[in-house]
Amino acid sequence: MLTLQEERKRLAKADQLIANGDRCRAGQKIRIAEMERRGEDPRIAQAMLQALKEALTQVRWHRRLIRDEITRLSPGSLASAAILTQMFAGGGDDA
């Protein structure tokens, strides 16, 4: 299990990946429009754009998981309290 600080670093990295991916996606859309304007076949560029969109969907999903874990690990969260209660009551999985 990662610490709250480690999870926050992972969240920052995910945010960075999403921002970079969004910039790449915008650039790819421009390239496709330019190809179409020049009468070139944009199918490969469109396939690359679709792959990028799918990758971004996965990174955004992963970011939500990280955010959920941060919420769970944050002091005062109900999940944190439940875990501590379980640990001190002897109900942990590693008992």
CSV table of C-alpha atoms in Angstrom, one decimal, residues 13-29 48-64:
chain,number,residue,atom,x,y,z
A,13,LYS,CA,2.0,12.4,-12.8
A,14,ALA,CA,-1.4,11.3,-14.1
A,15,ASP,CA,-2.5,15.0,-14.4
A,16,GLN,CA,0.7,15.7,-16.4
A,17,LEU,CA,0.1,12.7,-18.7
A,18,ILE,CA,-3.5,13.9,-19.3
A,19,ALA,CA,-2.4,17.4,-20.1
A,20,ASN,CA,0.3,16.2,-22.5
A,21,GLY,CA,-2.2,13.8,-24.1
A,22,ASP,CA,-4.7,16.6,-24.6
A,23,ARG,CA,-2.1,18.7,-26.3
A,24,CYS,CA,-1.1,15.8,-28.6
A,25,ARG,CA,-4.8,15.1,-29.4
A,26,ALA,CA,-5.3,18.8,-30.4
A,27,GLY,CA,-2.2,18.7,-32.5
A,28,GLN,CA,-3.3,15.5,-34.2
A,29,LYS,CA,-6.7,17.0,-35.0
A,48,MET,CA,-3.6,7.3,-34.3
A,49,LEU,CA,-6.0,9.9,-33.0
A,50,GLN,CA,-8.4,7.2,-31.9
A,51,ALA,CA,-5.7,5.2,-30.2
A,52,LEU,CA,-4.7,8.4,-28.3
A,53,LYS,CA,-8.2,9.0,-27.3
A,54,GLU,CA,-8.5,5.5,-25.9
A,55,ALA,CA,-5.2,5.8,-24.0
A,56,LEU,CA,-6.4,9.1,-22.5
A,57,THR,CA,-9.6,7.4,-21.4
A,58,GLN,CA,-7.5,4.8,-19.6
A,59,VAL,CA,-5.3,7.4,-17.9
A,60,ARG,CA,-8.4,9.3,-16.8
A,61,TRP,CA,-9.9,6.1,-15.3
A,62,HIS,CA,-6.6,5.4,-13.5
A,63,ARG,CA,-6.5,9.0,-12.2
A,64,ARG,CA,-10.0,8.5,-10.7
